[in-house]
Amino acid sequence: MMKSSIVCGLLIASGSLFAQQYGMSTVAGNGTAGWSGDGGPALSAQFSNPIRVVIDSKGDLLVNDLGNSSIRIVSPNGVVNPVTGNGSPGFSGDNGSAIGAQLSSPHDIALDSQDNLYIADTGNRRIRIVSGGKISTFAGTGAGGPQNDPLGDGGKATDARFITPTGVAVDKAGNVYVSDIGNATVRKITPDGRITRFAGSGFLSYGAYQGEGGDATKALLGIPYSLTTDNSGNLYIVDIGLSRLFRIGPDGIIHTVRQNFSAQNCAIDGGGSIYAANYDDNVVEKITNNGTALWIGGNGFAYYSGDGAPGTFGSMSQPYGVAVDGNGNVFVSEAGNAVIRRLTPIPFSIGAISNAATIQPFVAPPSGEGDATVPISPGEIIVLFGTGLGPDTLVSNTPGPDGKFGTSLAGTTVNIGGVNAPIIYTSSTLVSVVVPYAVNGLSLVPVYVTYQGNQSIVNNVKVAPTAPGLFTLDSSGAGNALAVNFPSGKLNTASDPAKVGDFVILYATGEGQTTPGGVDGQLGPSPAPIPVRSVAATVNGIPANVTYAGGAPGIVAGVMQVNLQIPNGVPPGAATVKLLINNIYSPGVNINVQ
């Protein structure tokens, strides 16, 4: 029964995450800041501080060229043309042709369902609209007002005043939203042209946030810089003052989606995934519905490189704006390189690699190289997330006549550092394998999948001596540990807790090389191999007595059994347990204490 539970712990729920690698290319800009190229090839054109990009219904790419106070359009055939703005800041052209009109420091753009273009004309304190080739003022008089002044709420949008409007978005119902950082509010303009306050109390927050889970109009915002909407009627606010991403639903309640959010804006695809360009780390991330951050572009270095390579191999500089089309292509405006890049999904690729116990590795480092992964260690059970990796239906492996897990299953093999890895299970979107012990002592290894004779692109993955993680009861990498109370043999749960002084048995992976040396794919022999590096543990931060840490009899090498005693001082309830191996802590999971 216990071994059966452990096997379930190794099998991560199929379809829990969709990840893939992206290819990188430049679609506009020659890499030199300037103002040129209209009417010609977009790759020869010059932009200056392009900070936003959106895609219209025809596949045209509209670029907010902040440094030139203009909006330009790149057609699918790669030609760039002006939309509005003449290259110098000012205010002119209303009610006439948009081409040649003047804008002043436009910070954001948005499209409605009819491809009408809305511009946050920040320097002119207006929202402008381009429709049918003509430009006009949609909201704002151009006059500012004192902070916390109502600024015309409840009246016509054309009579309202803004202080510093930097963000604009449109929902499916045609409501237009404007973020005004001058008074830390977001305002809503209905299709009949009336304006009201939608979020923010009107008082700027200097580090403290108030209002979570309450009425958005009472929330204390910092610098609500940009906005976007999704298909479900939610509005997202990127608050660069509080480094948070907020979501406000149709009910008007505000929630924090992400903290420590280093992005100027974000985009939402049809499935609800969030794409964000992290300008601090010069990377692009995709945040899935369950909150997992997948690194898809940029290697953390502020250079211009990587066209034709996987997205995580290339360099980006100040990626400020993102947009995603219906095919999953992600467009990124790079202010530092004065270009627009495209990240194109690669159908057969490894998008992320995780410790099978923790499922927590996907955030890109501040600077680095390779793929969306934390370092792997010898003998670690890992999961590869991707596309096209194996059969549509998950297939589990069983030991062969030699007592080992084989390295080929249902047409799938995984090569790590030149050695085929033992496979636990395989499917189209996720494959679990045991890292070969031969990687011990290496710092970087190539990883690729072969399925039915076709090879995926190669991912270069860092190797560490240890990468510990504790298996959990529901295979999520969080919550209750997969723990057994001793000597009762019952699973440790809230209804079957252990007492202080009792022993619990935990299961982990990522302990690194063992003595005697680990044998790839072999079921745990007796006597069991012991990790080369010592294993310690804490419960609620209190050092625990570890009486055994080594191979789990009858379970594949790379799964470690840990017997620990619950120390004095641990209060009743859910207690956080962590392993410490080679100065590396595992993520904390819970055991239940009586």
Coordinates of C-alpha atoms in Angstrom, one line a residue:
M1 CA 0.0 0.0 0.0
M2 CA 2.8 2.4 1.0
K3 CA 4.8 1.7 -2.2
S4 CA 1.7 2.2 -4.3
S5 CA 1.2 5.7 -2.7
I6 CA 4.8 6.5 -3.5
V7 CA 4.4 5.5 -7.1
C8 CA 1.4 7.8 -7.3
G9 CA 3.6 10.5 -5.9
L10 CA 6.0 10.1 -8.8
L11 CA 3.2 10.3 -11.4
I12 CA 2.4 14.0 -11.8
A13 CA -1.2 14.6 -13.0
S14 CA -1.3 14.5 -16.8
G15 CA -2.1 17.9 -18.4
S16 CA -1.2 19.9 -15.2
L17 CA 1.0 22.2 -17.2
F18 CA 1.5 23.1 -20.8
A19 CA 5.0 24.3 -21.7
Q20 CA 7.1 24.6 -24.8
Q21 CA 10.2 26.3 -26.1
Y22 CA 10.0 29.3 -28.4
G23 CA 12.1 30.4 -31.4
M24 CA 13.3 34.0 -31.5
S25 CA 13.4 36.4 -34.4
T26 CA 13.3 40.2 -35.1
V27 CA 10.3 41.5 -37.1
A28 CA 10.9 45.3 -37.0
G29 CA 13.8 47.6 -36.3
N30 CA 17.5 47.5 -37.3
G31 CA 18.9 47.7 -33.8
T32 CA 19.8 51.4 -34.0
A33 CA 17.6 54.0 -32.4
G34 CA 16.3 56.7 -34.7
W35 CA 13.4 57.8 -36.9
S36 CA 13.4 56.4 -40.5
G37 CA 12.1 53.7 -42.8
D38 CA 8.4 54.4 -43.2
G39 CA 7.1 52.9 -46.5
G40 CA 10.0 50.3 -46.6
P41 CA 11.1 47.1 -45.0
A42 CA 10.4 47.0 -41.2
L43 CA 13.7 45.3 -40.6
S44 CA 15.5 48.4 -42.0
A45 CA 13.5 50.9 -40.1
Q46 CA 14.5 52.8 -37.0
F47 CA 12.5 53.1 -33.9
S48 CA 13.3 55.1 -30.7
N49 CA 12.2 53.6 -27.4
P50 CA 9.4 51.4 -28.6
I51 CA 7.5 50.5 -25.4
R52 CA 4.2 48.9 -26.5
V53 CA 2.9 46.7 -29.2
V54 CA -0.6 45.5 -30.1
I55 CA -2.0 43.3 -32.9
D56 CA -5.1 44.1 -35.0
S57 CA -7.6 41.7 -36.5
K58 CA -5.7 41.6 -39.8
G59 CA -2.4 40.6 -38.2
D60 CA -0.9 44.1 -38.4
L61 CA 1.5 45.0 -35.6
L62 CA 1.0 48.5 -34.2
V63 CA 4.1 49.9 -32.4
N64 CA 4.0 52.7 -29.8
D65 CA 7.2 54.5 -30.7
L66 CA 7.6 56.6 -27.6
G67 CA 10.9 58.3 -28.5
N68 CA 9.4 59.5 -31.7
S69 CA 5.9 60.4 -30.2
S70 CA 4.3 58.3 -32.9
I71 CA 2.4 55.1 -33.6
R72 CA 3.6 53.0 -36.5
I73 CA 2.2 49.9 -38.2
V74 CA 4.0 46.8 -39.5
S75 CA 2.0 44.7 -42.0
P76 CA 2.3 40.9 -42.1
N77 CA 4.4 41.3 -45.3
G78 CA 7.0 43.2 -43.3
V79 CA 6.4 46.8 -44.4
V80 CA 6.3 49.7 -41.9
N81 CA 4.1 52.7 -42.3
P82 CA 3.0 55.7 -40.1
V83 CA -0.3 55.7 -38.3
T84 CA -0.1 58.9 -36.4
G85 CA 2.5 61.3 -35.0
N86 CA 5.2 63.2 -37.0
G87 CA 8.3 62.4 -35.0
S88 CA 8.2 65.4 -32.7
P89 CA 6.1 66.0 -29.5
G90 CA 3.2 68.4 -29.6
F91 CA -0.5 68.6 -30.0
S92 CA -2.2 69.0 -33.4
G93 CA -4.3 67.3 -36.0
D94 CA -7.5 66.7 -34.1
N95 CA -10.5 65.9 -36.4
G96 CA -8.2 65.6 -39.4
S97 CA -5.9 63.0 -40.9
A98 CA -4.1 60.9 -38.3
I99 CA -0.9 60.9 -40.4
G100 CA 1.1 63.9 -39.6
A101 CA -0.8 64.8 -36.4
Q102 CA 1.2 65.4 -33.2
L103 CA 1.3 63.3 -30.1
S104 CA 3.3 64.0 -26.9
S105 CA 5.0 61.0 -25.2
P106 CA 2.3 58.4 -25.9
H107 CA 2.7 55.6 -23.3
D108 CA 0.1 53.1 -24.3
I109 CA -2.1 51.9 -27.1
A110 CA -5.2 49.6 -27.3
L111 CA -7.6 48.4 -30.0
D112 CA -11.3 47.7 -29.8
S113 CA -13.2 45.0 -31.7
Q114 CA -13.5 47.3 -34.8
D115 CA -9.7 48.0 -34.8
N116 CA -10.2 51.6 -33.6
L117 CA -6.9 52.7 -32.0
Y118 CA -6.9 54.3 -28.6
I119 CA -3.8 56.2 -27.5
A120 CA -2.8 57.3 -24.0
D121 CA -1.4 60.6 -25.2
T122 CA 0.4 61.2 -21.9
G123 CA 2.0 64.6 -22.5
N124 CA -1.2 66.0 -23.8
R125 CA -3.2 64.6 -20.9
R126 CA -5.7 63.1 -23.3
I127 CA -6.9 59.8 -24.8
R128 CA -6.9 60.1 -28.5
I129 CA -8.6 57.8 -31.0
V130 CA -7.8 56.9 -34.5
S131 CA -10.7 55.7 -36.5
G132 CA -11.1 55.5 -40.3
G133 CA -7.7 57.3 -40.7
K134 CA -8.8 60.3 -38.7
I135 CA -7.7 61.3 -35.2
S136 CA -9.7 63.0 -32.5
T137 CA -9.8 63.4 -28.7
F138 CA -11.7 60.6 -27.1
A139 CA -11.3 61.8 -23.5
G140 CA -9.7 64.7 -21.6
T141 CA -9.5 68.4 -22.1
G142 CA -5.8 68.6 -22.0
A143 CA -5.9 70.6 -18.8
G144 CA -4.7 68.9 -15.6
G145 CA -6.0 69.3 -12.1
P146 CA -4.9 69.1 -8.5
Q147 CA -4.3 65.6 -7.1
N148 CA -7.4 64.1 -5.6
D149 CA -9.7 66.4 -7.6
P150 CA -12.7 64.5 -9.0
L151 CA -11.5 65.6 -12.4
G152 CA -14.9 65.3 -14.0
D153 CA -16.1 61.9 -12.9
G154 CA -19.7 61.3 -13.6
G155 CA -19.7 63.6 -16.6
K156 CA -18.7 63.4 -20.3
A157 CA -15.2 61.9 -20.9
T158 CA -14.4 64.8 -23.3
D159 CA -15.0 67.2 -20.4
A160 CA -12.9 65.2 -17.9
R161 CA -9.3 66.0 -16.9
F162 CA -6.3 63.7 -16.4
I163 CA -3.1 64.4 -14.7
T164 CA -0.8 61.8 -16.2
P165 CA -2.6 59.2 -18.2
T166 CA -0.2 56.3 -19.0
G167 CA -2.4 53.3 -19.7
V168 CA -5.4 52.4 -21.8
A169 CA -7.4 49.3 -22.5
V170 CA -10.8 48.3 -24.0
D171 CA -13.0 45.4 -23.0
K172 CA -15.3 43.3 -25.2
A173 CA -18.3 45.4 -24.3
G174 CA -16.6 48.6 -25.6
N175 CA -15.7 50.1 -22.2
V176 CA -12.5 52.0 -22.2
Y177 CA -10.2 52.1 -19.2
V178 CA -7.6 54.7 -18.4
S179 CA -4.9 54.6 -15.8
D180 CA -3.9 58.0 -14.4
I181 CA -0.7 57.7 -12.4
G182 CA -1.1 61.4 -11.3
N183 CA -3.8 60.5 -8.9
A184 CA -3.3 56.7 -8.7
T185 CA -6.6 55.8 -10.2
V186 CA -8.1 53.9 -13.1
R187 CA -11.2 55.4 -14.7
K188 CA -13.8 53.8 -16.9
I189 CA -15.5 55.3 -20.0
T190 CA -18.7 53.6 -21.1
P191 CA -19.8 53.4 -24.7
D192 CA -22.1 56.4 -24.2
G193 CA -19.1 58.5 -23.3
R194 CA -19.5 58.8 -19.5
I195 CA -16.5 58.6 -17.2
T196 CA -16.3 57.3 -13.6
R197 CA -13.6 56.2 -11.2
F198 CA -13.2 52.4 -11.5
A199 CA -10.2 51.7 -9.2
G200 CA -8.0 53.5 -6.7
S201 CA -9.1 55.9 -3.9
G202 CA -7.2 58.8 -5.4
F203 CA -4.4 58.7 -2.8
L204 CA -1.0 57.5 -3.9
S205 CA 0.5 54.6 -1.9
Y206 CA 4.2 54.9 -1.0
G207 CA 5.0 51.2 -0.5
A208 CA 1.9 50.0 1.5
Y209 CA -1.1 48.4 -0.3
Q210 CA -4.6 48.4 1.1
G211 CA -7.8 47.0 -0.3
E212 CA -7.1 43.4 -1.2
G213 CA -10.3 41.5 -1.8
G214 CA -12.5 44.6 -1.5
D215 CA -14.1 47.4 -3.5
A216 CA -11.5 48.4 -6.1
T217 CA -12.5 52.1 -5.8
K218 CA -11.3 52.0 -2.1
A219 CA -8.0 50.4 -2.8
L220 CA -4.8 52.3 -2.3
L221 CA -2.7 52.0 -5.4
G222 CA 0.8 53.1 -6.2
I223 CA 1.7 53.8 -9.8
P224 CA -1.0 52.0 -11.9
Y225 CA 1.0 52.3 -15.1
S226 CA -0.7 50.1 -17.7
L227 CA -3.8 48.1 -18.3
T228 CA -5.1 45.1 -20.2
T229 CA -8.3 43.1 -20.4
D230 CA -9.2 39.4 -21.0
N231 CA -12.1 37.6 -22.6
S232 CA -13.8 37.1 -19.2
G233 CA -14.3 40.8 -18.6
N234 CA -11.5 41.2 -16.1
L235 CA -9.2 44.2 -16.1
Y236 CA -5.5 43.8 -15.2
I237 CA -3.5 46.7 -13.7
V238 CA 0.3 46.7 -13.7
D239 CA 1.2 48.8 -10.7
I240 CA 5.0 49.6 -11.1
G241 CA 4.9 51.5 -7.8
L242 CA 3.9 48.5 -5.8
S243 CA 5.4 45.9 -8.2
R244 CA 2.1 44.1 -8.3
L245 CA -0.3 42.8 -11.0
F246 CA -3.9 43.4 -10.0
R247 CA -7.1 41.9 -11.4
I248 CA -10.5 43.4 -11.1
G249 CA -13.5 41.3 -12.1
P250 CA -16.9 42.4 -13.3
D251 CA -17.9 42.5 -9.6
G252 CA -15.5 45.4 -9.0
I253 CA -13.4 43.5 -6.4
I254 CA -9.6 43.8 -6.6
H255 CA -7.2 40.9 -6.2
T256 CA -3.5 40.6 -6.4
V257 CA -2.5 38.2 -9.2
R258 CA 1.3 38.5 -8.8
Q259 CA 3.7 40.2 -6.3
N260 CA 7.2 41.3 -7.1
F261 CA 6.0 41.9 -10.7
S262 CA 8.8 43.5 -12.6
A263 CA 7.0 44.4 -15.8
Q264 CA 5.6 47.5 -17.4
N265 CA 2.6 45.8 -19.0
C266 CA 1.2 42.3 -19.8
A267 CA -0.9 40.5 -22.4
I268 CA -3.5 37.8 -21.9
D269 CA -4.1 35.0 -24.4
G270 CA -7.5 33.2 -25.1
G271 CA -6.8 30.6 -22.4
G272 CA -6.1 33.1 -19.7
S273 CA -2.3 32.8 -19.6
I274 CA -0.4 36.0 -18.8
Y275 CA 2.6 37.1 -20.8
A276 CA 5.0 39.6 -19.2
A277 CA 8.3 41.2 -20.1
N278 CA 10.5 41.5 -17.0
Y279 CA 12.5 44.6 -17.8
D280 CA 14.7 44.2 -14.7
D281 CA 16.0 40.8 -15.7
N282 CA 15.6 41.2 -19.5
V283 CA 13.4 38.1 -19.9
V284 CA 9.9 37.2 -21.0
E285 CA 7.6 34.9 -18.9
K286 CA 4.4 33.1 -19.5
I287 CA 2.3 32.7 -16.3
T288 CA -0.2 29.9 -16.5
N289 CA -3.6 29.7 -15.0
N290 CA -2.3 27.9 -11.9
G291 CA 0.3 30.6 -11.3
T292 CA 3.3 28.8 -12.6
A293 CA 5.9 31.1 -14.3
L294 CA 7.5 29.7 -17.5
W295 CA 10.6 31.4 -18.9
I296 CA 10.2 31.7 -22.6
G297 CA 12.5 34.4 -23.8
G298 CA 15.7 36.3 -23.0
N299 CA 18.8 34.9 -21.1
G300 CA 19.1 37.8 -18.6
F301 CA 21.8 39.7 -20.4
A302 CA 21.1 43.1 -21.8
Y303 CA 22.4 42.6 -25.3
Y304 CA 21.0 42.1 -28.8
S305 CA 21.4 38.4 -29.9
G306 CA 19.6 35.2 -30.5
D307 CA 17.7 35.5 -33.7
G308 CA 17.2 32.0 -35.1
A309 CA 17.9 30.3 -31.8
P310 CA 15.6 29.2 -29.0
G311 CA 14.1 32.1 -27.2
T312 CA 15.8 31.5 -23.8
F313 CA 19.2 31.5 -25.6
G314 CA 18.9 35.0 -26.9
S315 CA 19.5 38.4 -25.3
M316 CA 17.0 41.2 -24.9
S317 CA 17.4 44.7 -23.6
Q318 CA 14.7 46.5 -21.8
P319 CA 11.7 44.5 -23.0
Y320 CA 8.8 46.7 -22.1
G321 CA 5.8 45.7 -24.1
V322 CA 4.2 42.3 -25.0
A323 CA 1.3 41.1 -27.2
V324 CA 0.2 37.7 -28.1
D325 CA -1.7 36.6 -31.3
G326 CA -4.2 33.8 -31.8
N327 CA -1.5 31.4 -32.9
G328 CA 0.5 31.9 -29.6
N329 CA 3.2 34.1 -31.1
V330 CA 4.5 36.5 -28.6
F331 CA 5.7 40.0 -29.7
V332 CA 8.0 42.0 -27.5
S333 CA 9.0 45.6 -27.9
E334 CA 12.6 46.1 -26.7
A335 CA 13.3 49.7 -25.9
G336 CA 17.0 49.1 -25.3
N337 CA 17.6 47.5 -28.7
A338 CA 14.9 49.6 -30.6
V339 CA 13.4 46.5 -32.1
I340 CA 10.3 44.3 -32.0
R341 CA 11.1 40.6 -31.5
R342 CA 8.8 37.6 -32.1
L343 CA 8.8 34.4 -30.0
T344 CA 7.3 31.6 -32.0
P345 CA 6.1 28.4 -30.3
I346 CA 8.2 25.3 -31.3
P347 CA 5.9 22.3 -31.7
F348 CA 8.4 19.6 -30.6
S349 CA 10.3 21.0 -27.7
I350 CA 11.0 20.9 -24.0
G351 CA 9.6 24.0 -22.4
A352 CA 10.5 23.5 -18.8
I353 CA 12.2 20.9 -16.5
S354 CA 11.3 20.3 -12.9
N355 CA 12.2 18.3 -9.8
A356 CA 9.3 15.7 -9.9
A357 CA 8.7 16.3 -6.2
T358 CA 8.6 20.1 -6.1
I359 CA 7.2 21.2 -9.5
Q360 CA 8.6 24.7 -8.8
P361 CA 11.5 25.6 -11.1
F362 CA 10.2 27.7 -13.8
V363 CA 11.2 31.3 -13.0
A364 CA 14.1 32.7 -15.1
P365 CA 17.3 33.7 -13.2
P366 CA 18.4 37.4 -13.2
S367 CA 21.1 36.3 -15.7
G368 CA 21.9 32.9 -17.1
E369 CA 21.8 30.7 -20.1
G370 CA 19.9 27.7 -21.3
D371 CA 16.3 26.8 -20.5
A372 CA 13.5 27.2 -18.0
T373 CA 14.9 25.0 -15.3
V374 CA 16.6 24.9 -12.0
P375 CA 19.8 22.8 -11.8
I376 CA 19.3 19.0 -11.9
S377 CA 21.3 16.6 -9.8
P378 CA 22.6 13.0 -10.3
G379 CA 19.8 10.4 -9.7
E380 CA 17.1 13.1 -9.4
I381 CA 13.6 12.2 -10.6
I382 CA 12.6 15.0 -12.9
V383 CA 9.7 16.0 -15.2
L384 CA 10.1 17.5 -18.6
F385 CA 7.2 19.6 -19.8
G386 CA 6.8 20.3 -23.5
T387 CA 5.0 19.4 -26.7
G388 CA 5.2 16.4 -28.9
L389 CA 7.4 14.5 -26.4
G390 CA 5.5 11.2 -26.6
P391 CA 2.1 9.5 -27.2
D392 CA -1.1 11.4 -26.6
T393 CA -2.1 9.2 -23.6
L394 CA 0.3 8.8 -20.7
V395 CA 2.1 5.5 -20.6
S396 CA 3.8 4.3 -17.3
N397 CA 6.9 2.2 -17.3
T398 CA 7.6 -1.0 -15.2
P399 CA 11.0 -2.6 -14.4
G400 CA 12.3 -5.1 -16.9
P401 CA 13.6 -8.6 -16.2
D402 CA 16.9 -7.1 -15.0
G403 CA 15.0 -5.2 -12.3
K404 CA 15.7 -1.8 -13.9
F405 CA 13.5 0.8 -15.6
G406 CA 14.3 0.9 -19.3
T407 CA 15.4 3.9 -21.2
S408 CA 12.9 3.7 -24.0
L409 CA 9.1 3.8 -23.6
A410 CA 6.3 4.1 -26.2
G411 CA 8.8 5.5 -28.7
T412 CA 10.3 8.1 -26.3
T413 CA 13.9 8.4 -25.2
V414 CA 15.5 11.2 -23.2
N415 CA 19.2 11.9 -23.5
I416 CA 20.9 13.7 -20.7
G417 CA 24.6 14.5 -21.1
G418 CA 25.0 11.8 -23.7
V419 CA 23.3 9.1 -21.7
N420 CA 19.8 7.8 -22.2
A421 CA 17.8 8.2 -18.9
P422 CA 15.5 5.6 -17.3
I423 CA 11.9 6.6 -18.0
I424 CA 9.2 6.6 -15.4
Y425 CA 6.4 7.6 -17.7
T426 CA 5.8 9.5 -21.0
S427 CA 3.2 11.5 -22.8
S428 CA 2.9 14.2 -25.4
T429 CA 3.2 17.0 -22.8
L430 CA 5.2 15.6 -19.9
V431 CA 7.9 12.9 -19.4
S432 CA 9.4 11.8 -16.2
V433 CA 12.9 10.3 -16.1
V434 CA 15.8 9.6 -13.7
V435 CA 18.8 11.8 -14.2
P436 CA 21.8 9.5 -15.0
Y437 CA 24.4 9.3 -12.2
A438 CA 27.0 10.0 -14.9
V439 CA 26.3 13.7 -14.7
N440 CA 28.0 13.8 -11.3
G441 CA 30.7 16.4 -11.4
L442 CA 29.5 18.1 -14.5
S443 CA 28.3 21.7 -14.6
L444 CA 26.1 21.8 -17.8
V445 CA 24.6 19.0 -19.8
P446 CA 22.6 18.9 -23.1
V447 CA 19.1 17.5 -22.8
Y448 CA 16.8 16.4 -25.6
V449 CA 13.9 14.1 -26.4
T450 CA 13.6 11.7 -29.3
Y451 CA 10.1 10.5 -30.2
Q452 CA 9.5 8.1 -33.0
G453 CA 12.9 8.9 -34.5
N454 CA 12.5 12.7 -34.4
Q455 CA 14.7 14.7 -32.1
S456 CA 13.7 17.8 -30.2
I457 CA 15.9 20.9 -30.0
V458 CA 18.6 20.6 -27.4
N459 CA 18.2 22.3 -24.0
N460 CA 21.4 23.1 -22.0
V461 CA 20.7 22.4 -18.3
K462 CA 22.8 23.2 -15.3
V463 CA 23.9 20.5 -12.9
A464 CA 24.3 20.8 -9.2
P465 CA 25.5 18.3 -6.6
T466 CA 22.1 18.2 -4.9
A467 CA 18.6 19.6 -5.7
P468 CA 16.4 18.3 -2.9
G469 CA 12.6 18.1 -3.0
L470 CA 10.0 16.3 -0.9
F471 CA 7.2 14.4 -2.5
T472 CA 3.7 15.6 -1.7
L473 CA 0.4 13.7 -1.1
D474 CA -1.3 15.2 -4.2
S475 CA 1.8 15.4 -6.4
S476 CA 1.4 19.2 -6.6
G477 CA 4.8 20.1 -4.9
A478 CA 3.0 21.9 -2.1
G479 CA 0.7 21.2 0.8
N480 CA 0.8 17.9 2.7
A481 CA 4.0 15.8 2.4
L482 CA 3.8 12.2 1.3
A483 CA 4.5 11.1 4.8
V484 CA 3.9 7.9 6.8
N485 CA 3.4 7.8 10.5
F486 CA 5.6 5.3 12.3
P487 CA 4.9 2.7 13.6
S488 CA 1.2 2.8 12.6
G489 CA 2.0 2.8 8.9
K490 CA -0.8 5.3 8.2
L491 CA -0.5 8.3 5.9
N492 CA 0.1 11.5 7.8
T493 CA -2.9 13.6 7.3
A494 CA -4.9 16.2 9.3
S495 CA -7.1 13.4 10.5
D496 CA -4.1 11.1 11.3
P497 CA -1.5 13.5 12.7
A498 CA 1.7 12.5 14.5
K499 CA 2.7 13.5 18.0
V500 CA 5.8 15.4 19.1
G501 CA 8.5 12.8 19.6
D502 CA 7.0 10.4 17.0
F503 CA 8.7 9.4 13.8
V504 CA 7.5 10.1 10.3
I505 CA 8.8 8.6 7.0
L506 CA 9.2 11.1 4.1
Y507 CA 10.2 10.5 0.5
A508 CA 12.5 12.9 -1.4
T509 CA 14.6 13.1 -4.6
G510 CA 17.6 15.2 -5.6
E511 CA 20.0 14.0 -2.9
G512 CA 22.8 13.6 -5.4
Q513 CA 25.4 10.9 -5.7
T514 CA 25.3 7.9 -3.2
T515 CA 27.6 5.4 -1.7
P516 CA 27.8 2.8 -3.1
G517 CA 27.3 4.7 -6.4
G518 CA 23.8 4.8 -7.8
V519 CA 22.8 2.5 -10.6
D520 CA 20.6 4.1 -13.2
G521 CA 17.0 2.8 -13.1
Q522 CA 17.7 0.1 -10.5
L523 CA 15.1 -0.6 -7.8
G524 CA 16.4 0.2 -4.4
P525 CA 18.7 -2.7 -3.3
S526 CA 19.4 -3.9 0.2
P527 CA 21.6 -2.6 1.9
A528 CA 20.4 0.7 0.5
P529 CA 22.8 3.4 -0.9
I530 CA 23.4 6.4 1.3
P531 CA 23.8 10.0 0.0
V532 CA 27.4 11.1 -0.2
R533 CA 26.3 14.4 1.4
S534 CA 24.7 14.6 4.9
V535 CA 21.0 15.1 5.2
A536 CA 19.5 17.3 7.8
A537 CA 15.9 18.5 8.4
T538 CA 13.9 21.1 10.2
V539 CA 10.3 21.2 11.3
N540 CA 8.9 24.7 11.7
G541 CA 12.5 25.8 11.7
I542 CA 13.5 23.5 14.6
P543 CA 16.3 21.0 13.8
A544 CA 14.9 17.5 13.7
N545 CA 16.6 14.2 14.4
V546 CA 17.2 12.3 11.2
T547 CA 17.7 8.6 12.0
Y548 CA 17.9 7.4 8.4
A549 CA 18.3 9.0 5.0
G550 CA 19.0 6.6 2.1
G551 CA 17.6 4.5 -0.7
A552 CA 14.0 3.4 -0.4
P553 CA 13.8 -0.4 -0.6
G554 CA 12.0 -1.6 -3.7
I555 CA 11.7 1.9 -5.2
V556 CA 13.8 3.2 -8.1
A557 CA 17.2 4.6 -7.2
G558 CA 16.9 8.4 -6.9
V559 CA 14.0 8.2 -4.5
M560 CA 15.3 8.7 -0.9
Q561 CA 13.6 7.7 2.3
V562 CA 14.0 10.0 5.2
N563 CA 13.0 8.9 8.8
L564 CA 12.8 11.9 11.2
Q565 CA 11.6 12.6 14.7
I566 CA 9.2 15.5 15.3
P567 CA 11.2 17.8 17.7
N568 CA 10.0 19.4 20.9
G569 CA 8.5 22.8 20.5
V570 CA 6.5 22.1 17.3
P571 CA 2.9 23.3 17.9
P572 CA -0.2 21.3 16.9
G573 CA -1.4 21.7 13.3
A574 CA 0.3 21.9 10.0
A575 CA 4.1 22.1 10.4
T576 CA 6.6 23.0 7.7
V577 CA 9.3 20.5 7.0
K578 CA 12.4 21.1 4.9
L579 CA 15.5 19.1 4.0
L580 CA 19.0 20.5 4.0
I581 CA 21.5 18.8 1.8
N582 CA 24.8 20.4 0.7
N583 CA 23.6 23.8 2.1
I584 CA 20.5 23.6 -0.2
Y585 CA 17.1 23.6 1.4
S586 CA 14.2 21.8 -0.2
P587 CA 10.9 23.8 -0.6
G588 CA 8.8 23.5 2.5
V589 CA 5.9 21.1 2.7
N590 CA 3.6 20.2 5.6
I591 CA 3.3 17.4 8.0
N592 CA 0.4 17.2 10.5
V593 CA 1.2 17.3 14.2
Q594 CA -1.2 16.4 17.0

